[in-house]
Short mmCIF file of C-alpha atoms in Angstrom, two decimals:
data_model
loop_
_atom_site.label_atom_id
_atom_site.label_comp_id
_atom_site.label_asym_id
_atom_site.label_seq_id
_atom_site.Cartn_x
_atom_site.Cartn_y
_atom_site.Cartn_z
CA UNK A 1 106.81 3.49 108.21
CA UNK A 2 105.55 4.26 111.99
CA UNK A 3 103.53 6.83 112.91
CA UNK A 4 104.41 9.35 115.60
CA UNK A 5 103.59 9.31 118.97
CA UNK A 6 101.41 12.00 120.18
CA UNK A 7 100.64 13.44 123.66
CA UNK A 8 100.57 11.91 126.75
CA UNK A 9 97.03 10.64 126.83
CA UNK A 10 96.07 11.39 123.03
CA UNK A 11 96.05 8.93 119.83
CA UNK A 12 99.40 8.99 117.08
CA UNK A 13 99.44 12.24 115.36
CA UNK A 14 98.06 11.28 111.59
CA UNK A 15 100.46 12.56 108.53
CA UNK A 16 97.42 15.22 107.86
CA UNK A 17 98.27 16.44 111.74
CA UNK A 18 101.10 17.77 110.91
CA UNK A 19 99.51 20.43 108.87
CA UNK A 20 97.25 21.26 111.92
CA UNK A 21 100.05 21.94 113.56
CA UNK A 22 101.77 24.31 111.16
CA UNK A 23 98.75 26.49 110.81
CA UNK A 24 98.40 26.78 114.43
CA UNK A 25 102.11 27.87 114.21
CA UNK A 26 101.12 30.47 111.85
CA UNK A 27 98.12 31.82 113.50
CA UNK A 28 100.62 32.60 116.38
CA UNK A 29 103.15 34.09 114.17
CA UNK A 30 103.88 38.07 115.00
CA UNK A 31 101.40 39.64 112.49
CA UNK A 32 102.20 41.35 109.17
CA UNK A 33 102.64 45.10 109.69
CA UNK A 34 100.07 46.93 107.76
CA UNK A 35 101.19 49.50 105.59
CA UNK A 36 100.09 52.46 103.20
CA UNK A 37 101.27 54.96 100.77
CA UNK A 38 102.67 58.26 100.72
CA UNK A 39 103.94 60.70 98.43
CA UNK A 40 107.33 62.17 98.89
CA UNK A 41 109.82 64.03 96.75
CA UNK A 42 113.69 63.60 96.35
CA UNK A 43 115.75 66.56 94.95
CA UNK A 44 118.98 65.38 92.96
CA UNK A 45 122.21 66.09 94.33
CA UNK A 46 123.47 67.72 90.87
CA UNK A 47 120.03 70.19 89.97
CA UNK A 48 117.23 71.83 91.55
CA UNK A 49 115.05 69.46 89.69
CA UNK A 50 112.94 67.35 92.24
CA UNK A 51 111.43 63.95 91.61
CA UNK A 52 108.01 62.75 93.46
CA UNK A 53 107.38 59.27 94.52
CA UNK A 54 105.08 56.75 96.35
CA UNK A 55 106.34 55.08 99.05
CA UNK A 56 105.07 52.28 101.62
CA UNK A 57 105.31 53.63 105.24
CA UNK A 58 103.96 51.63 108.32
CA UNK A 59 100.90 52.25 109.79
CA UNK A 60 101.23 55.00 112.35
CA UNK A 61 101.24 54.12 115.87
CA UNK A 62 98.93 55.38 118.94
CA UNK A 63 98.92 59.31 118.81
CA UNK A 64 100.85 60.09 122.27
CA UNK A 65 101.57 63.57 124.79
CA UNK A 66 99.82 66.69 122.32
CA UNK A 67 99.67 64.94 119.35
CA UNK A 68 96.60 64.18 117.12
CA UNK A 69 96.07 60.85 114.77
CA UNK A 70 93.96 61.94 111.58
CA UNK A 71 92.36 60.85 108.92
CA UNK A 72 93.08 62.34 105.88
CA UNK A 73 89.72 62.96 103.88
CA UNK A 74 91.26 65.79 101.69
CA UNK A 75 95.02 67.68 100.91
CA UNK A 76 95.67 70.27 98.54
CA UNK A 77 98.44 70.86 96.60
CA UNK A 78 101.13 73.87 96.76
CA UNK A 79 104.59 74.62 95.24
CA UNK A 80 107.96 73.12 97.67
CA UNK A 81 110.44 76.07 98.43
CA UNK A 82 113.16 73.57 98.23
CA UNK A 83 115.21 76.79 98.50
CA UNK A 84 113.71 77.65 101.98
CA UNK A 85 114.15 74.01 103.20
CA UNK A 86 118.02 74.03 102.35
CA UNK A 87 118.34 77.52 103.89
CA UNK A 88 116.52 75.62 107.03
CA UNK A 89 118.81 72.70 106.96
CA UNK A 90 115.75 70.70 106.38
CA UNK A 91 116.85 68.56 103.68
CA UNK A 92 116.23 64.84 103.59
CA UNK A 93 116.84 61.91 101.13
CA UNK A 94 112.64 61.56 100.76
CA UNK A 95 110.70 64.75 102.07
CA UNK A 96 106.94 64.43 102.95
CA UNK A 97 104.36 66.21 100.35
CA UNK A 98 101.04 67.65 100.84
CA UNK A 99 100.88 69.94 103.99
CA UNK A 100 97.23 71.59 103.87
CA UNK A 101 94.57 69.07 105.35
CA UNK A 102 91.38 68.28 106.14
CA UNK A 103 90.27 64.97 107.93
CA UNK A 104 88.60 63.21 111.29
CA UNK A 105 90.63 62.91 114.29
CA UNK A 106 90.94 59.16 115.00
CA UNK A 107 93.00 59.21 118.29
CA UNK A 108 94.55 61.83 120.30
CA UNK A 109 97.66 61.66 122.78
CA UNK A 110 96.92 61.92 126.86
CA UNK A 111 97.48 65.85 126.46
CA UNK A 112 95.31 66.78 123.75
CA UNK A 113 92.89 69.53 124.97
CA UNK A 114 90.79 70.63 122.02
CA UNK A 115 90.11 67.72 120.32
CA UNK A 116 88.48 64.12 120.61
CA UNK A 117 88.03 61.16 118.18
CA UNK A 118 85.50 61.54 115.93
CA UNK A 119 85.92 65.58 115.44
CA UNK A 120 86.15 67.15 111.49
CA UNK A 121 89.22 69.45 111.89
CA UNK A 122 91.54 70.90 108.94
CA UNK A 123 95.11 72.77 108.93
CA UNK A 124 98.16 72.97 107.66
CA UNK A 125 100.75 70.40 109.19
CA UNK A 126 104.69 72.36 110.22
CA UNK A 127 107.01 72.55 107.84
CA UNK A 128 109.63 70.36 109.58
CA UNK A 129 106.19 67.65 109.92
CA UNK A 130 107.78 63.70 109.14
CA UNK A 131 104.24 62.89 107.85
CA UNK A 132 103.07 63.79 104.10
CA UNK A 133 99.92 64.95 104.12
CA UNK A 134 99.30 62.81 100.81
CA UNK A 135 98.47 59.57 102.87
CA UNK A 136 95.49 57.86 104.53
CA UNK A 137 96.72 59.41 108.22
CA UNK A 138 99.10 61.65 109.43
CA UNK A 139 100.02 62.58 112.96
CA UNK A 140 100.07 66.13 113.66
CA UNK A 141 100.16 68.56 117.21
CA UNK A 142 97.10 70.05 117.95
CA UNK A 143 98.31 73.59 118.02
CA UNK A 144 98.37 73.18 114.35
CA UNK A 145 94.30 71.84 113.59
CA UNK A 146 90.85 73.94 114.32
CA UNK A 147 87.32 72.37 114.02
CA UNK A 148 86.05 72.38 110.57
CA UNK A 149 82.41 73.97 110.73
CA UNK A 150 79.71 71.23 109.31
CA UNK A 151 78.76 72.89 106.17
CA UNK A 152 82.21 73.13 104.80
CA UNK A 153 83.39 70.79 102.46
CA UNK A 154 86.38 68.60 102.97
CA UNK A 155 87.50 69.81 99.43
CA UNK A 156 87.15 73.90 100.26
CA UNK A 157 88.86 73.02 103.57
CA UNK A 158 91.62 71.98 102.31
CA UNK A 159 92.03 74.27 99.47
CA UNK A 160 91.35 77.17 100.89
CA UNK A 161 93.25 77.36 104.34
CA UNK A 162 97.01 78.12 103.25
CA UNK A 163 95.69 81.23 100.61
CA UNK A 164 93.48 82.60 103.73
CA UNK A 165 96.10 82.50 106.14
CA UNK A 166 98.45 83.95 103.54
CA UNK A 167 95.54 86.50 102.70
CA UNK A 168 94.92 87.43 106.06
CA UNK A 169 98.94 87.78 106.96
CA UNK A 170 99.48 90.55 103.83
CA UNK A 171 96.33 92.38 104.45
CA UNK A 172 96.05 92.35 107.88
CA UNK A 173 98.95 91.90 109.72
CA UNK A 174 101.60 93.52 107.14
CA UNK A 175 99.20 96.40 105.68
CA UNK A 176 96.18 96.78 108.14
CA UNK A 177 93.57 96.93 105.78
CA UNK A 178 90.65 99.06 106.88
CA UNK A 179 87.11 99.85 105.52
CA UNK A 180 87.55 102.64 102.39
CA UNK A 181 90.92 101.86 101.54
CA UNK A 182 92.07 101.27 98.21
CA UNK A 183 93.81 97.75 97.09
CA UNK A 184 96.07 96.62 94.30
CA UNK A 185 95.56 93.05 94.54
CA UNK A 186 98.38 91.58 91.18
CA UNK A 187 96.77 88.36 89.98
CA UNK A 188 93.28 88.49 90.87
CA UNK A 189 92.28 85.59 89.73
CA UNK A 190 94.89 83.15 91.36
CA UNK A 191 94.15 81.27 94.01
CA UNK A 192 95.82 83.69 96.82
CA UNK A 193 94.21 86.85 94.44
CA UNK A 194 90.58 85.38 94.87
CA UNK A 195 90.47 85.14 98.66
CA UNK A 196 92.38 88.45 98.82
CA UNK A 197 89.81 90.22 96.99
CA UNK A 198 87.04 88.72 99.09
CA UNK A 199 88.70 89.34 102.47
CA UNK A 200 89.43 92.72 101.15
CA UNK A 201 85.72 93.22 99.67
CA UNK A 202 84.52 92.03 103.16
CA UNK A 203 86.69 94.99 105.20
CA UNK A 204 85.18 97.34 102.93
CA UNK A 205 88.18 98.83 100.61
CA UNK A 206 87.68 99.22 97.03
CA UNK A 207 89.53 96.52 95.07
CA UNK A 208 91.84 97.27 92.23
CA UNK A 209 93.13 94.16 90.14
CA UNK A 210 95.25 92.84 87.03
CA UNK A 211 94.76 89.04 85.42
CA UNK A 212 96.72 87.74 82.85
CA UNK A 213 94.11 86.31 80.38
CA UNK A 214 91.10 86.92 79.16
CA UNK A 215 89.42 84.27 80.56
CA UNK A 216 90.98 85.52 83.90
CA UNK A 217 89.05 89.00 82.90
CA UNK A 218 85.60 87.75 82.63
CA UNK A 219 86.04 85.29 85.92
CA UNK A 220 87.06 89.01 87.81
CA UNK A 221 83.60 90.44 85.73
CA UNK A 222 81.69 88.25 87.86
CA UNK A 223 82.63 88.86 91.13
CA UNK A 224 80.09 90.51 93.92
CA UNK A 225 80.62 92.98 95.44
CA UNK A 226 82.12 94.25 91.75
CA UNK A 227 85.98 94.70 90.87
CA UNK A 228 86.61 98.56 90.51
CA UNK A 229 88.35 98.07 87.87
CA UNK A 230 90.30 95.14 86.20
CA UNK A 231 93.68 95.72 84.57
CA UNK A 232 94.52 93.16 81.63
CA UNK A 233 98.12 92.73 81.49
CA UNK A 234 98.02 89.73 79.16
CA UNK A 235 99.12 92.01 75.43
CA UNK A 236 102.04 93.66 77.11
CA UNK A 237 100.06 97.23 77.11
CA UNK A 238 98.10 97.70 79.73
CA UNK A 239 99.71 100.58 81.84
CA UNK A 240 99.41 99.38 85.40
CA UNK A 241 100.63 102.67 87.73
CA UNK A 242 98.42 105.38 85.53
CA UNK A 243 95.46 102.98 85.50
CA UNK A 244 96.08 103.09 89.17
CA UNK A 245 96.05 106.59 89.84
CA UNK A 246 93.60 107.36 87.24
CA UNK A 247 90.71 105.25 89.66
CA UNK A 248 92.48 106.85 92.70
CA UNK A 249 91.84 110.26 91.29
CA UNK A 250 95.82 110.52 91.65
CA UNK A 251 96.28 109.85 94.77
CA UNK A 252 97.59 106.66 93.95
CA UNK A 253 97.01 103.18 96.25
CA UNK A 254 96.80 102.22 99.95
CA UNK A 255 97.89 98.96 99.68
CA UNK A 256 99.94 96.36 96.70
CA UNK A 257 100.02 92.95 97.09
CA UNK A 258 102.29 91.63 94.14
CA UNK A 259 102.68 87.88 92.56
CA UNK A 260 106.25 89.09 91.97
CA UNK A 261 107.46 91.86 90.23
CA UNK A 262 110.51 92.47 87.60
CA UNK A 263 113.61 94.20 88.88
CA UNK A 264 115.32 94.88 85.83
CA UNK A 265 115.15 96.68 82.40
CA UNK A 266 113.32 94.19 80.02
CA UNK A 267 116.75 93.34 77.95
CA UNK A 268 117.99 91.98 81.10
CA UNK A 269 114.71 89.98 82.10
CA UNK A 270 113.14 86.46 80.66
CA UNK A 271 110.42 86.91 78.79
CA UNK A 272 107.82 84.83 80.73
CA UNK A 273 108.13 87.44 83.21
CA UNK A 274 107.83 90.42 80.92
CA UNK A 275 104.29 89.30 80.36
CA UNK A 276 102.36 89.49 83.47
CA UNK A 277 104.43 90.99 86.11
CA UNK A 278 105.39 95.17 86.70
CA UNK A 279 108.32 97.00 87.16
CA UNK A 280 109.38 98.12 90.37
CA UNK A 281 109.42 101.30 89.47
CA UNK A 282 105.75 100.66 88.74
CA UNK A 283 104.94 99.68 92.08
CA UNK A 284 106.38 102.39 94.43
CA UNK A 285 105.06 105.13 91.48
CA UNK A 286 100.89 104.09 92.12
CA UNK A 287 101.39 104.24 96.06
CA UNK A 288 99.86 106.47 97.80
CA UNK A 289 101.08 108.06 100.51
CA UNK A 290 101.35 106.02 103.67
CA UNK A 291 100.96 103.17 101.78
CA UNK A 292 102.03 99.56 102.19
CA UNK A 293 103.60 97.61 99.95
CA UNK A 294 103.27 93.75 100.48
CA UNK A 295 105.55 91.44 98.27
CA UNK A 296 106.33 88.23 97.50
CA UNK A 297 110.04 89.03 95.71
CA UNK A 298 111.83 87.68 97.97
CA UNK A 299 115.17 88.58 96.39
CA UNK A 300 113.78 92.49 95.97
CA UNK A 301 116.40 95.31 95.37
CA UNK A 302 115.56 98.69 95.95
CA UNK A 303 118.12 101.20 95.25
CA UNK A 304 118.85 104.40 96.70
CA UNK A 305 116.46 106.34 94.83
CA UNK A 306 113.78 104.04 95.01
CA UNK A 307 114.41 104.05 98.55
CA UNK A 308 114.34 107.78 98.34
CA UNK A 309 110.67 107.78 96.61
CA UNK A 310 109.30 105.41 99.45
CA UNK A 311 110.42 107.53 102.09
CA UNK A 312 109.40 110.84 100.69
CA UNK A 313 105.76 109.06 100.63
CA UNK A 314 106.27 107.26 104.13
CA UNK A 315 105.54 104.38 102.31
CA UNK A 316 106.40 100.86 103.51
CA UNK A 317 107.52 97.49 102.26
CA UNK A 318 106.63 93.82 103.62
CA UNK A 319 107.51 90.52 102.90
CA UNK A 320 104.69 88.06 102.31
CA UNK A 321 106.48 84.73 103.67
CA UNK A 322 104.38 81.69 103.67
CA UNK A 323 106.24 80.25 105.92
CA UNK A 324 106.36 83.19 109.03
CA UNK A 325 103.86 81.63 111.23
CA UNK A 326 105.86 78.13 111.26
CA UNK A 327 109.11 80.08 112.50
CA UNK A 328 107.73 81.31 115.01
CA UNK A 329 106.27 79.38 117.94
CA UNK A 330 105.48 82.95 120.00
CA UNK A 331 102.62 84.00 117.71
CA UNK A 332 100.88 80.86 118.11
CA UNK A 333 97.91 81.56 119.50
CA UNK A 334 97.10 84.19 116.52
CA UNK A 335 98.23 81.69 113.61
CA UNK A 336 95.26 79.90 115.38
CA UNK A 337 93.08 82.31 115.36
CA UNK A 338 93.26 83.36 111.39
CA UNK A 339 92.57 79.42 110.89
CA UNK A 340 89.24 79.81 112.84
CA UNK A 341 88.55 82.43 110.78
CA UNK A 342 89.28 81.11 107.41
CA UNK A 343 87.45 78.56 108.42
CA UNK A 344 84.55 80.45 109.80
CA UNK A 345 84.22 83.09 106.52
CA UNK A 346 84.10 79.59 104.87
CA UNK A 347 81.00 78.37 107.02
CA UNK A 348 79.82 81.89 105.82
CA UNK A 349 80.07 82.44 102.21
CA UNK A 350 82.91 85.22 102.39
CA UNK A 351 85.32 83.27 100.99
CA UNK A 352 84.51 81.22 97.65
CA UNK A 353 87.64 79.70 96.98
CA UNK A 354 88.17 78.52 92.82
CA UNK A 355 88.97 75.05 93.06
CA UNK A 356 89.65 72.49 90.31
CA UNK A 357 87.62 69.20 90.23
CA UNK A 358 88.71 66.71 93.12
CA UNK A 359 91.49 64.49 91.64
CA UNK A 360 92.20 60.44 94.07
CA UNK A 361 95.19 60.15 95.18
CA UNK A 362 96.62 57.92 92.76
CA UNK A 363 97.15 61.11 90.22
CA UNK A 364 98.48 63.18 93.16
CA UNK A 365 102.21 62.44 91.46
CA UNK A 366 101.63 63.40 88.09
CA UNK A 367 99.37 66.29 89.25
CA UNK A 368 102.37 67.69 91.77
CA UNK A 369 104.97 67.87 88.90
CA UNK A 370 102.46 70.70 87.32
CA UNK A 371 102.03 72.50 90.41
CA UNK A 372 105.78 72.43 91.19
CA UNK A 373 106.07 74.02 87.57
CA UNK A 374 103.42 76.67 88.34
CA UNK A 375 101.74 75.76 85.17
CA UNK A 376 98.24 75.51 87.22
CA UNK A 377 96.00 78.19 88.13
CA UNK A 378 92.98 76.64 90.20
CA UNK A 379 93.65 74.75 93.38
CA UNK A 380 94.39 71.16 93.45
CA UNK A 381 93.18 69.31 95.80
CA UNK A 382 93.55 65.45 96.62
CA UNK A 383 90.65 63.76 98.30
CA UNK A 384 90.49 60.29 99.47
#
């Protein structure tokens, strides 16, 4: 058998040629596209019951106009309102997970003002983001990111940003919290509880608050500037209002902010929310007058003589929604500003969030099906 000819000027190509020329075939092959995981979750069609799941996504691609390309060094974890996201007609097949974020900017787009490569920022990516924040990158606007001061953790970052921002939405912009008032903060030792009493501590009111354990008690115990008083709700006895107006001297509360509250008679209520939450009736009876009322019921009923008791004390009711500064692009520029602070009162000690240990991404799954439940009561938080 012959052997080929080769090139004009060159020897016959040898049989082992022939591999020489496949790799150099290969070497100019369009490269693999690199790829990495992120979590999602897919809600059946048939339930509310939501399913989360890993899935390959390419690499993202050169951040472009306002847009910021980060790298993800931390995200924590918080419950999906799967309700809110139908109600937005925001539902998808796979929907992006993990939303509060801490990382380094790697590129930015030709329009980006406030940030360069290289820069530790953290914030909480839009609700309608295609990016979960459960991945090695994510692209995000920069309206949505402030610098992360040095001496804050990636961890804290990350954990603590959503609760401030929600802390800082009830007590200042729904209630207007102001040095001697008095606060009903429900849940004290959750994760939005602890940076509402230390926001509130910081302004200068005096801090009322109930906990649901005993081990919840004795965390409270500890805090500094002290708790004036801590309510255990955990045996079903503790009588919230009259402890209320018994440390107001009667004149009952300036400010509630609730982790829900029951709107029923117990017969018609389930029993994991007899436990720890109050009656309605409960709520408007320890305000004071003037007061504010800040809930997170978002299906509250008042009727007409409840309505009746809140206006004979002027009293007022708000609607903590988590979601308020991502529905509304006018009030941008102060959504930014309660980052900075978080973020700042951070750098500064005010705010010592309770955060559970680190946990890598590869138990993010597992770990998201218990915070979907609400069966957690530290803050998760993923770090990479």
């Amino acid at each position: 058998m012959g052997t080929a000819p080769g090139p004009e000027g060159a020897g016959p190509l040898q049989k082992d040629s022939k591999v020489a020329v496949v790799k150099v075939q290969a070497v100019g092959a369009a490269p693999r596209q690199v790829t990495m995981k992120g979590l999602y979750f897919q809600q059946s069609s048939t339930s509310e019951e939501i399913t989360f799941v890993f899935q390959e996504r390419e690499n993202l691609p050169v951040a472009e106009d306002n847009y910021v390309k980060l790298q993800v060094k931390a995200c924590a974890l918080s419950q999906i309102n799967t309700k809110l996201l139908a109600e937005m007609k925001m539902e998808k097949d796979f929907f992006p997970v993990g939303r509060e974020v801490a990382g380094i900017v790697l590129d930015v787009g030709s329009k980006v003002s406030f940030f360069q490569p290289g820069d530790e920022v953290a914030g909480i990516l839009p609700l309608d983001s295609e990016d979960p924040g459960l991945c090695e990158a994510v692209r995000v606007h920069e309206h949505y990111l402030v610098h992360k001061p040095e001496k804050v953790t990636w961890t804290e970052a990350a954990g603590t940003i959503r609760d401030g921002v929600r802390a800082y939405t009830a007590l200042h912009y729904l209630s207007h919290l102001s040095p001697g008032k008095s606060v009903l903060i429900m849940d004290g030792a959750s994760a939005l509880g602890t940076i509402a009493i230390q926001l509130a501590h910081h302004r200068g009111a005096k801090v009322i608050s109930t906990v649901c354990s005993l081990e919840d008690k004795q965390c409270l115990e500890r805090f500094r500037p002290s708790i004036a008083r801590v309510i255990d709700v955990s045996n079903g006895k503790a009588q919230v209002a009259e402890s209320c107006l018994e440390e107001t001297g009667g004149l009952g509360v300036d400010i509630v902010l609730d982790a829900g509250v029951r709107l029923y008679s117990k017969d018609d209520e389930p029993a994991v929310k007899l436990q720890l939450l109050p009656h309605k009736h409960d709520i408007i009876t320890l305000l004071g007058v003037g007061g504010h009322w800040v809930t997170t019921e978002e299906n509250l009923q008042l009727d007409p003589p409840d309505s009746h008791c809140l206006f004979l004390k002027g009293a007022t009711v708000a609607f903590l929604n988590d979601e308020v500064w991502n529905l509304s692009n006018v009030q941008q520029g102060k959504y930014l500003c309660i980052l900075k602070d978080v973020m700042e009162k951070l750098s500064t000690g005010v705010f010592r969030p309770q955060l559970d240990e680190p946990i890598p991404l590869y138990e993010a799954k597992v770990t998201m099906e218990v915070v979907q439940k609400n069966q957690g009561r530290k803050k998760q938080v993923v770090q990479f």
